[in-house]
PDB file of C-alpha atoms in Angstrom:
ATOM      1  CA  PRO A   1     -95.458 135.646  12.108  1.00  0.00           C
ATOM      2  CA  THR A   2     -93.381 132.310  11.956  1.00  0.00           C
ATOM      3  CA  LEU A   3     -92.811 130.210   7.692  1.00  0.00           C
ATOM      4  CA  GLN A   4     -94.191 127.368   7.742  1.00  0.00           C
ATOM      5  CA  SER A   5     -91.041 126.240   6.459  1.00  0.00           C
ATOM      6  CA  ALA A   6     -90.675 122.475   7.174  1.00  0.00           C
ATOM      7  CA  THR A   7     -91.848 120.128   4.955  1.00  0.00           C
ATOM      8  CA  MET A   8     -94.829 117.775   6.995  1.00  0.00           C
ATOM      9  CA  ASN A   9     -93.052 115.380   6.965  1.00  0.00           C
ATOM     10  CA  PHE A  10     -90.069 115.739   8.752  1.00  0.00           C
ATOM     11  CA  ASP A  11     -90.242 116.877  12.684  1.00  0.00           C
ATOM     12  CA  MET A  12     -89.675 120.472  12.215  1.00  0.00           C
ATOM     13  CA  SER A  13     -92.567 120.548  11.512  1.00  0.00           C
ATOM     14  CA  ILE A  14     -93.874 119.739  14.519  1.00  0.00           C
ATOM     15  CA  TYR A  15     -91.838 122.338  15.799  1.00  0.00           C
ATOM     16  CA  ASP A  16     -93.712 125.779  13.912  1.00  0.00           C
ATOM     17  CA  ILE A  17     -96.267 124.833  14.413  1.00  0.00           C
ATOM     18  CA  VAL A  18     -96.549 123.881  18.386  1.00  0.00           C
ATOM     19  CA  SER A  19     -94.230 126.668  18.361  1.00  0.00           C
ATOM     20  CA  ALA A  20     -96.155 129.819  16.569  1.00  0.00           C
ATOM     21  CA  PHE A  21     -99.804 128.059  18.105  1.00  0.00           C
ATOM     22  CA  PHE A  22     -98.015 127.930  21.711  1.00  0.00           C
ATOM     23  CA  THR A  23     -97.139 131.369  21.316  1.00  0.00           C
ATOM     24  CA  GLY A  24    -100.084 132.746  19.932  1.00  0.00           C
ATOM     25  CA  SER A  25     -98.372 133.703  16.212  1.00  0.00           C
ATOM     26  CA  PRO A  26     -99.636 133.544  12.485  1.00  0.00           C
ATOM     27  CA  LEU A  27     -98.574 130.867  11.292  1.00  0.00           C
ATOM     28  CA  VAL A  28     -97.785 131.155   7.108  1.00  0.00           C
ATOM     29  CA  MET A  29     -98.123 128.109   5.274  1.00  0.00           C
ATOM     30  CA  ILE A  30     -96.000 127.772   2.155  1.00  0.00           C
ATOM     31  CA  ALA A  31     -95.961 125.094  -1.430  1.00  0.00           C
ATOM     32  CA  GLU A  32     -93.125 122.752  -2.045  1.00  0.00           C
ATOM     33  CA  GLU A  33     -91.991 124.947  -5.107  1.00  0.00           C
ATOM     34  CA  ASP A  34     -91.637 128.236  -2.512  1.00  0.00           C
ATOM     35  CA  ARG A  35     -89.696 125.655   0.022  1.00  0.00           C
ATOM     36  CA  ILE A  36     -87.039 125.001  -2.588  1.00  0.00           C
ATOM     37  CA  ASP A  37     -86.522 128.060  -4.456  1.00  0.00           C
ATOM     38  CA  LEU A  38     -84.081 130.716  -2.409  1.00  0.00           C
ATOM     39  CA  PRO A  39     -85.693 134.089  -4.931  1.00  0.00           C
ATOM     40  CA  ARG A  40     -89.782 132.858  -4.396  1.00  0.00           C
ATOM     41  CA  LEU A  41     -88.654 131.530  -0.751  1.00  0.00           C
ATOM     42  CA  ILE A  42     -87.226 135.873   0.431  1.00  0.00           C
ATOM     43  CA  ALA A  43     -90.258 136.990  -1.233  1.00  0.00           C
ATOM     44  CA  ILE A  44     -92.643 135.853   0.723  1.00  0.00           C
ATOM     45  CA  LEU A  45     -90.147 136.676   4.234  1.00  0.00           C
ATOM     46  CA  ARG A  46     -90.832 139.842   2.532  1.00  0.00           C
ATOM     47  CA  ARG A  47     -94.566 140.292   1.862  1.00  0.00           C
ATOM     48  CA  GLU A  48     -95.645 138.661   4.376  1.00  0.00           C
ATOM     49  CA  ARG A  49     -93.248 139.756   6.882  1.00  0.00           C
ATOM     50  CA  ILE A  50     -91.972 137.651   8.878  1.00  0.00           C
ATOM     51  CA  GLY A  51     -89.929 137.088  12.108  1.00  0.00           C
ATOM     52  CA  ARG A  52     -89.571 133.630  12.369  1.00  0.00           C
ATOM     53  CA  VAL A  53     -88.297 130.762   9.932  1.00  0.00           C
ATOM     54  CA  TYR A  54     -86.586 127.887  10.249  1.00  0.00           C
ATOM     55  CA  LEU A  55     -83.980 127.238   7.930  1.00  0.00           C
ATOM     56  CA  PRO A  56     -81.923 123.262   7.946  1.00  0.00           C
ATOM     57  CA  THR A  57     -78.550 124.551   7.658  1.00  0.00           C
ATOM     58  CA  ALA A  58     -76.693 124.415   5.053  1.00  0.00           C
ATOM     59  CA  LEU A  59     -79.477 126.485   3.424  1.00  0.00           C
ATOM     60  CA  LEU A  60     -78.216 129.388   5.497  1.00  0.00           C
ATOM     61  CA  GLN A  61     -75.357 129.827   3.943  1.00  0.00           C
ATOM     62  CA  PRO A  62     -77.002 130.572   0.242  1.00  0.00           C
ATOM     63  CA  LEU A  63     -79.618 132.757   2.495  1.00  0.00           C
ATOM     64  CA  ALA A  64     -77.061 134.645   3.222  1.00  0.00           C
ATOM     65  CA  HIS A  65     -75.341 135.417  -0.118  1.00  0.00           C
ATOM     66  CA  VAL A  66     -77.980 135.891  -1.379  1.00  0.00           C
ATOM     67  CA  LEU A  67     -79.288 138.437   0.863  1.00  0.00           C
ATOM     68  CA  LEU A  68     -76.064 140.867   0.532  1.00  0.00           C
ATOM     69  CA  SER A  69     -75.496 140.313  -3.379  1.00  0.00           C
ATOM     70  CA  GLU A  70     -78.490 141.684  -3.676  1.00  0.00           C
ATOM     71  CA  ARG A  71     -78.735 144.310  -0.248  1.00  0.00           C
ATOM     72  CA  ILE A  72     -81.656 142.869   0.515  1.00  0.00           C
ATOM     73  CA  ALA A  73     -82.923 144.269   3.996  1.00  0.00           C
ATOM     74  CA  LEU A  74     -85.466 142.032   5.238  1.00  0.00           C
ATOM     75  CA  ALA A  75     -86.440 144.038   8.740  1.00  0.00           C
ATOM     76  CA  ASP A  76     -89.072 141.563  10.149  1.00  0.00           C
ATOM     77  CA  LEU A  77     -86.767 139.241  10.902  1.00  0.00           C
ATOM     78  CA  ARG A  78     -86.587 138.871  14.732  1.00  0.00           C
ATOM     79  CA  VAL A  79     -84.930 134.715  14.467  1.00  0.00           C
ATOM     80  CA  VAL A  80     -83.365 132.299  12.198  1.00  0.00           C
ATOM     81  CA  GLN A  81     -83.173 129.088  13.904  1.00  0.00           C
ATOM     82  CA  VAL A  82     -81.267 126.065  12.134  1.00  0.00           C
ATOM     83  CA  ALA A  83     -80.803 122.349  12.725  1.00  0.00           C
ATOM     84  CA  GLY A  84     -80.222 118.760  10.702  1.00  0.00           C
ATOM     85  CA  GLU A  85     -75.891 119.203  10.409  1.00  0.00           C
ATOM     86  CA  ALA A  86     -73.029 120.502  12.222  1.00  0.00           C
ATOM     87  CA  LEU A  87     -73.201 124.711  12.219  1.00  0.00           C
ATOM     88  CA  VAL A  88     -70.717 126.964  10.454  1.00  0.00           C
ATOM     89  CA  ILE A  89     -70.470 130.648  10.843  1.00  0.00           C
ATOM     90  CA  THR A  90     -68.776 131.091   6.998  1.00  0.00           C
ATOM     91  CA  PRO A  91     -67.901 135.145   6.703  1.00  0.00           C
ATOM     92  CA  THR A  92     -71.075 135.263   4.697  1.00  0.00           C
ATOM     93  CA  ILE A  93     -73.110 134.126   7.254  1.00  0.00           C
ATOM     94  CA  ARG A  94     -71.069 136.643   9.790  1.00  0.00           C
ATOM     95  CA  GLU A  95     -71.479 140.031   7.487  1.00  0.00           C
ATOM     96  CA  TRP A  96     -74.920 139.677   6.484  1.00  0.00           C
ATOM     97  CA  ALA A  97     -75.054 139.324  10.568  1.00  0.00           C
ATOM     98  CA  ALA A  98     -73.820 141.779  11.204  1.00  0.00           C
ATOM     99  CA  HIS A  99     -75.539 144.270   8.579  1.00  0.00           C
ATOM    100  CA  SER A 100     -78.801 142.954   9.289  1.00  0.00           C
ATOM    101  CA  GLY A 101     -78.403 142.414  14.116  1.00  0.00           C
ATOM    102  CA  CYS A 102     -80.718 138.795  13.073  1.00  0.00           C
ATOM    103  CA  PRO A 103     -79.894 136.755  16.500  1.00  0.00           C
ATOM    104  CA  VAL A 104     -79.202 132.896  14.499  1.00  0.00           C
ATOM    105  CA  LEU A 105     -80.101 130.214  17.295  1.00  0.00           C
ATOM    106  CA  ASN A 106     -79.025 126.703  16.862  1.00  0.00           C
ATOM    107  CA  LEU A 107     -80.301 123.806  18.172  1.00  0.00           C
ATOM    108  CA  TYR A 108     -79.818 120.226  18.767  1.00  0.00           C
ATOM    109  CA  GLY A 109     -82.226 117.796  19.180  1.00  0.00           C
ATOM    110  CA  PRO A 110     -82.351 113.848  16.660  1.00  0.00           C
ATOM    111  CA  THR A 111     -85.501 112.778  14.866  1.00  0.00           C
ATOM    112  CA  GLU A 112     -85.104 110.103  17.909  1.00  0.00           C
ATOM    113  CA  THR A 113     -86.111 113.655  20.403  1.00  0.00           C
ATOM    114  CA  HIS A 114     -87.653 116.660  20.418  1.00  0.00           C
ATOM    115  CA  VAL A 115     -84.758 119.724  20.217  1.00  0.00           C
ATOM    116  CA  VAL A 116     -83.280 119.448  23.463  1.00  0.00           C
ATOM    117  CA  SER A 117     -80.922 121.966  23.364  1.00  0.00           C
ATOM    118  CA  ASP A 118     -79.966 125.228  21.702  1.00  0.00           C
ATOM    119  CA  TYR A 119     -76.947 128.117  21.701  1.00  0.00           C
ATOM    120  CA  ARG A 120     -78.442 132.080  20.739  1.00  0.00           C
ATOM    121  CA  LEU A 121     -75.527 133.471  17.358  1.00  0.00           C
ATOM    122  CA  ASP A 122     -75.937 137.495  18.639  1.00  0.00           C
ATOM    123  CA  GLY A 123     -74.188 140.505  19.217  1.00  0.00           C
ATOM    124  CA  ASP A 124     -71.287 141.893  17.698  1.00  0.00           C
ATOM    125  CA  ALA A 125     -71.700 139.098  14.624  1.00  0.00           C
ATOM    126  CA  ARG A 126     -67.742 139.536  14.052  1.00  0.00           C
ATOM    127  CA  GLN A 127     -67.296 138.055  18.301  1.00  0.00           C
ATOM    128  CA  TRP A 128     -69.760 134.982  17.260  1.00  0.00           C
ATOM    129  CA  PRO A 129     -67.155 131.489  16.830  1.00  0.00           C
ATOM    130  CA  SER A 130     -66.909 130.494  13.713  1.00  0.00           C
ATOM    131  CA  LEU A 131     -67.632 126.255  15.544  1.00  0.00           C
ATOM    132  CA  PRO A 132     -70.921 127.173  17.411  1.00  0.00           C
ATOM    133  CA  SER A 133     -72.048 125.333  20.389  1.00  0.00           C
ATOM    134  CA  ILE A 134     -75.114 123.049  20.212  1.00  0.00           C
ATOM    135  CA  GLY A 135     -75.619 125.137  23.572  1.00  0.00           C
ATOM    136  CA  ALA A 136     -76.966 123.684  26.752  1.00  0.00           C
ATOM    137  CA  PRO A 137     -79.707 121.124  28.294  1.00  0.00           C
ATOM    138  CA  ILE A 138     -83.197 123.641  27.472  1.00  0.00           C
ATOM    139  CA  ASP A 139     -86.230 122.578  30.011  1.00  0.00           C
ATOM    140  CA  ASN A 140     -87.401 118.309  30.997  1.00  0.00           C
ATOM    141  CA  ALA A 141     -84.295 117.908  29.371  1.00  0.00           C
ATOM    142  CA  ARG A 142     -81.207 116.034  29.896  1.00  0.00           C
ATOM    143  CA  LEU A 143     -77.844 115.696  28.084  1.00  0.00           C
ATOM    144  CA  TYR A 144     -74.537 113.336  29.453  1.00  0.00           C
ATOM    145  CA  VAL A 145     -71.447 113.095  27.748  1.00  0.00           C
ATOM    146  CA  LEU A 146     -70.360 109.167  28.894  1.00  0.00           C
ATOM    147  CA  ASP A 147     -67.501 106.844  28.488  1.00  0.00           C
ATOM    148  CA  GLY A 148     -67.793 103.509  26.770  1.00  0.00           C
ATOM    149  CA  GLN A 149     -68.025 102.309  29.942  1.00  0.00           C
ATOM    150  CA  ARG A 150     -71.531 104.968  30.536  1.00  0.00           C
ATOM    151  CA  ARG A 151     -69.974 107.133  32.687  1.00  0.00           C
ATOM    152  CA  THR A 152     -70.666 110.808  32.884  1.00  0.00           C
ATOM    153  CA  LEU A 153     -66.978 112.585  31.766  1.00  0.00           C
ATOM    154  CA  PRO A 154     -65.294 115.910  32.497  1.00  0.00           C
ATOM    155  CA  VAL A 155     -64.868 119.361  31.711  1.00  0.00           C
ATOM    156  CA  GLY A 156     -62.926 118.939  27.624  1.00  0.00           C
ATOM    157  CA  VAL A 157     -62.991 114.828  27.753  1.00  0.00           C
ATOM    158  CA  VAL A 158     -64.137 113.797  24.170  1.00  0.00           C
ATOM    159  CA  GLY A 159     -66.886 111.121  24.988  1.00  0.00           C
ATOM    160  CA  GLU A 160     -71.392 110.532  23.475  1.00  0.00           C
ATOM    161  CA  LEU A 161     -74.284 112.171  23.154  1.00  0.00           C
ATOM    162  CA  TYR A 162     -77.520 110.737  25.601  1.00  0.00           C
ATOM    163  CA  VAL A 163     -80.673 111.891  26.151  1.00  0.00           C
ATOM    164  CA  GLY A 164     -82.327 111.549  28.520  1.00  0.00           C
ATOM    165  CA  GLY A 165     -86.020 113.712  30.310  1.00  0.00           C
ATOM    166  CA  GLU A 166     -89.835 113.281  30.254  1.00  0.00           C
ATOM    167  CA  ASP A 167     -91.444 112.970  27.640  1.00  0.00           C
ATOM    168  CA  VAL A 168     -88.748 114.079  25.568  1.00  0.00           C
ATOM    169  CA  LEU A 169     -87.797 110.296  23.849  1.00  0.00           C
ATOM    170  CA  ALA A 170     -89.623 108.785  21.083  1.00  0.00           C
ATOM    171  CA  ARG A 171     -91.871 105.385  22.344  1.00  0.00           C
ATOM    172  CA  GLY A 172     -88.645 103.621  19.701  1.00  0.00           C
ATOM    173  CA  TYR A 173     -88.599 102.002  15.993  1.00  0.00           C
ATOM    174  CA  LEU A 174     -92.002 100.739  14.435  1.00  0.00           C
ATOM    175  CA  ASN A 175     -91.842  97.104  13.365  1.00  0.00           C
ATOM    176  CA  ARG A 176     -87.069  97.506  14.775  1.00  0.00           C
ATOM    177  CA  PRO A 177     -87.668  96.174  18.606  1.00  0.00           C
ATOM    178  CA  GLU A 178     -83.820  95.537  18.112  1.00  0.00           C
ATOM    179  CA  LEU A 179     -83.118  98.924  17.120  1.00  0.00           C
ATOM    180  CA  THR A 180     -84.997 100.605  20.469  1.00  0.00           C
ATOM    181  CA  GLU A 181     -83.391  98.321  23.300  1.00  0.00           C
ATOM    182  CA  GLU A 182     -80.088  99.273  21.917  1.00  0.00           C
ATOM    183  CA  ARG A 183     -80.345 102.706  21.018  1.00  0.00           C
ATOM    184  CA  PHE A 184     -82.925 103.508  24.324  1.00  0.00           C
ATOM    185  CA  ILE A 185     -81.918 101.607  27.086  1.00  0.00           C
ATOM    186  CA  ALA A 186     -81.694 102.831  30.303  1.00  0.00           C
ATOM    187  CA  ASP A 187     -81.073 106.000  32.680  1.00  0.00           C
ATOM    188  CA  PRO A 188     -78.762 104.706  34.970  1.00  0.00           C
ATOM    189  CA  PHE A 189     -78.970 108.014  37.018  1.00  0.00           C
ATOM    190  CA  ILE A 190     -82.822 108.031  37.207  1.00  0.00           C
ATOM    191  CA  ALA A 191     -84.546 104.760  38.146  1.00  0.00           C
ATOM    192  CA  GLY A 192     -87.138 103.626  35.941  1.00  0.00           C
ATOM    193  CA  ALA A 193     -85.384 106.296  33.464  1.00  0.00           C
ATOM    194  CA  ARG A 194     -84.768 106.079  30.015  1.00  0.00           C
ATOM    195  CA  MET A 195     -82.060 106.976  27.441  1.00  0.00           C
ATOM    196  CA  TYR A 196     -81.190 108.143  24.259  1.00  0.00           C
ATOM    197  CA  LYS A 197     -77.187 106.587  23.000  1.00  0.00           C
ATOM    198  CA  THR A 198     -76.944 109.078  19.486  1.00  0.00           C
ATOM    199  CA  GLY A 199     -74.555 108.126  18.527  1.00  0.00           C
ATOM    200  CA  ASP A 200     -72.833 112.162  18.386  1.00  0.00           C
ATOM    201  CA  LEU A 201     -69.463 112.668  20.001  1.00  0.00           C
ATOM    202  CA  VAL A 202     -69.057 115.612  22.258  1.00  0.00           C
ATOM    203  CA  ARG A 203     -67.258 116.856  25.058  1.00  0.00           C
ATOM    204  CA  TRP A 204     -68.357 119.585  27.560  1.00  0.00           C
ATOM    205  CA  ARG A 205     -67.505 122.926  27.390  1.00  0.00           C
ATOM    206  CA  ALA A 206     -66.176 125.507  30.318  1.00  0.00           C
ATOM    207  CA  ASP A 207     -69.757 127.592  29.928  1.00  0.00           C
ATOM    208  CA  GLY A 208     -71.927 124.672  30.510  1.00  0.00           C
ATOM    209  CA  THR A 209     -73.147 124.393  26.360  1.00  0.00           C
ATOM    210  CA  ILE A 210     -71.911 121.269  24.747  1.00  0.00           C
ATOM    211  CA  GLU A 211     -69.389 121.828  21.294  1.00  0.00           C
ATOM    212  CA  TYR A 212     -70.296 118.988  19.134  1.00  0.00           C
ATOM    213  CA  LEU A 213     -66.901 117.188  17.316  1.00  0.00           C
ATOM    214  CA  GLY A 214     -68.477 115.170  14.715  1.00  0.00           C
ATOM    215  CA  ARG A 215     -69.899 110.534  14.844  1.00  0.00           C
ATOM    216  CA  SER A 216     -68.917 107.636  16.403  1.00  0.00           C
ATOM    217  CA  ASP A 217     -70.394 106.153  13.489  1.00  0.00           C
ATOM    218  CA  THR A 218     -69.860 106.677   9.449  1.00  0.00           C
ATOM    219  CA  GLN A 219     -72.930 108.752   9.971  1.00  0.00           C
ATOM    220  CA  VAL A 220     -73.181 111.577   7.500  1.00  0.00           C
ATOM    221  CA  LYS A 221     -75.443 114.683   7.876  1.00  0.00           C
ATOM    222  CA  LEU A 222     -76.065 116.606   4.331  1.00  0.00           C
ATOM    223  CA  ARG A 223     -78.825 119.281   3.245  1.00  0.00           C
ATOM    224  CA  GLY A 224     -80.330 117.798   6.785  1.00  0.00           C
ATOM    225  CA  PHE A 225     -80.914 114.299   5.500  1.00  0.00           C
ATOM    226  CA  ARG A 226     -79.051 110.990   7.686  1.00  0.00           C
ATOM    227  CA  ILE A 227     -77.609 108.848   5.721  1.00  0.00           C
ATOM    228  CA  GLU A 228     -75.507 106.244   6.812  1.00  0.00           C
ATOM    229  CA  LEU A 229     -72.063 105.682   4.124  1.00  0.00           C
ATOM    230  CA  GLY A 230     -72.972 101.769   4.894  1.00  0.00           C
ATOM    231  CA  GLU A 231     -75.468 101.588   3.516  1.00  0.00           C
ATOM    232  CA  ILE A 232     -74.892 103.044   0.494  1.00  0.00           C
ATOM    233  CA  GLU A 233     -71.373 100.999  -0.110  1.00  0.00           C
ATOM    234  CA  THR A 234     -73.441  97.657   0.899  1.00  0.00           C
ATOM    235  CA  VAL A 235     -75.647  98.468  -2.825  1.00  0.00           C
ATOM    236  CA  LEU A 236     -72.894  98.559  -4.878  1.00  0.00           C
ATOM    237  CA  ALA A 237     -71.198  96.441  -3.248  1.00  0.00           C
ATOM    238  CA  ARG A 238     -74.072  94.285  -4.809  1.00  0.00           C
ATOM    239  CA  HIS A 239     -73.026  94.362  -7.903  1.00  0.00           C
ATOM    240  CA  ALA A 240     -70.581  91.780  -9.306  1.00  0.00           C
ATOM    241  CA  GLN A 241     -68.387  93.923 -11.288  1.00  0.00           C
ATOM    242  CA  VAL A 242     -67.286  95.426  -7.612  1.00  0.00           C
ATOM    243  CA  THR A 243     -64.888  94.152  -5.584  1.00  0.00           C
ATOM    244  CA  ASP A 244     -64.636  96.686  -3.234  1.00  0.00           C
ATOM    245  CA  VAL A 245     -66.375  99.882  -2.578  1.00  0.00           C
ATOM    246  CA  VAL A 246     -65.551 102.967  -0.213  1.00  0.00           C
ATOM    247  CA  VAL A 247     -68.310 105.534   0.512  1.00  0.00           C
ATOM    248  CA  ILE A 248     -66.763 108.820   1.904  1.00  0.00           C
ATOM    249  CA  ALA A 249     -68.659 112.399   2.859  1.00  0.00           C
ATOM    250  CA  GLN A 250     -66.477 116.198   1.547  1.00  0.00           C
ATOM    251  CA  GLY A 251     -67.661 119.529   1.748  1.00  0.00           C
ATOM    252  CA  GLU A 252     -68.913 121.547   3.749  1.00  0.00           C
ATOM    253  CA  GLY A 253     -72.437 123.231   3.988  1.00  0.00           C
ATOM    254  CA  GLY A 254     -73.842 123.665   1.412  1.00  0.00           C
ATOM    255  CA  GLU A 255     -71.128 122.622  -1.085  1.00  0.00           C
ATOM    256  CA  LYS A 256     -71.395 118.768   1.325  1.00  0.00           C
ATOM    257  CA  ARG A 257     -70.825 116.509  -1.669  1.00  0.00           C
ATOM    258  CA  LEU A 258     -71.532 111.972  -1.486  1.00  0.00           C
ATOM    259  CA  ILE A 259     -68.388 110.781  -3.779  1.00  0.00           C
ATOM    260  CA  ALA A 260     -68.203 106.814  -3.899  1.00  0.00           C
ATOM    261  CA  TYR A 261     -64.266 105.379  -4.175  1.00  0.00           C
ATOM    262  CA  VAL A 262     -65.251 102.010  -6.899  1.00  0.00           C
ATOM    263  CA  VAL A 263     -62.861  99.313  -7.481  1.00  0.00           C
ATOM    264  CA  SER A 264     -64.614  97.479 -10.989  1.00  0.00           C
ATOM    265  CA  VAL A 265     -63.527  95.407 -13.090  1.00  0.00           C
ATOM    266  CA  ALA A 266     -65.952  97.003 -15.680  1.00  0.00           C
ATOM    267  CA  ASP A 267     -65.939 100.947 -16.541  1.00  0.00           C
ATOM    268  CA  ASP A 268     -69.426 101.067 -17.096  1.00  0.00           C
ATOM    269  CA  HIS A 269     -69.773 103.647 -13.864  1.00  0.00           C
ATOM    270  CA  ASP A 270     -73.643 104.420 -15.386  1.00  0.00           C
ATOM    271  CA  VAL A 271     -74.963 100.858 -14.091  1.00  0.00           C
ATOM    272  CA  LEU A 272     -74.072 100.722 -11.180  1.00  0.00           C
ATOM    273  CA  ARG A 273     -76.642 104.358 -10.875  1.00  0.00           C
ATOM    274  CA  ALA A 274     -77.930 103.150 -11.628  1.00  0.00           C
ATOM    275  CA  GLN A 275     -77.850 100.347  -8.999  1.00  0.00           C
ATOM    276  CA  LEU A 276     -78.750 103.342  -6.281  1.00  0.00           C
ATOM    277  CA  ARG A 277     -81.452 104.877  -7.930  1.00  0.00           C
ATOM    278  CA  GLN A 278     -83.950 102.011  -7.724  1.00  0.00           C
ATOM    279  CA  GLN A 279     -82.366 101.735  -4.228  1.00  0.00           C
TER     280      GLN A 279
END
């Protein structure tokens, strides 16, 4: 069985539903309170004998921690798929994978595309890389690593990732033609085709997979959500008491958090927090 763990307003829900239907797998739906409560989620994994589950990357670490500390074995689990932000194989994840023998599939695909690459971690978990690649392109997807003049780059050279392929890209952004034109551009290598400018910095590895290195802008991923740090800075800077502000993301995985450093003529930060909540 496949667990429908993604909310219906998240694109990965379609991935769960369609892949289950096309493989003849039972699809187990869960409620919102099950999705955000780890003990309840684990109970469902055991009771429904789930074989495949998609999780936000940040949830893999706490899941592995609970399974190890409570000595819970999920004997039917055949693969855990993760996506949403960069995967880091921590000692806890490594120990859980070594005990369970469960493979982890690292998926990559911005919201503007479907999943376009994957990298399977299996075998001896003690040999898993700490920073796994995002894999090689799947069927019908084209991945380009390009420089500032949109020329292809060789193995080991850092560039920006562009995604192309038949039926891979979204049509564009709803009612935002300027942003659509900026991000969805003509594919210079295939006449009449389009490609998507991801903003992700990557490089080819010698084995034909792609290594993710970060962003070319201030966008960050926090528990699966795409966040523009500049947008938060703009909201804070609108307040009359603020003279300067910088927002950063600090930490890794589930411990990552946003921190705003503010230069203000007043000490009442509750007002700033209220302003952020309204936005």
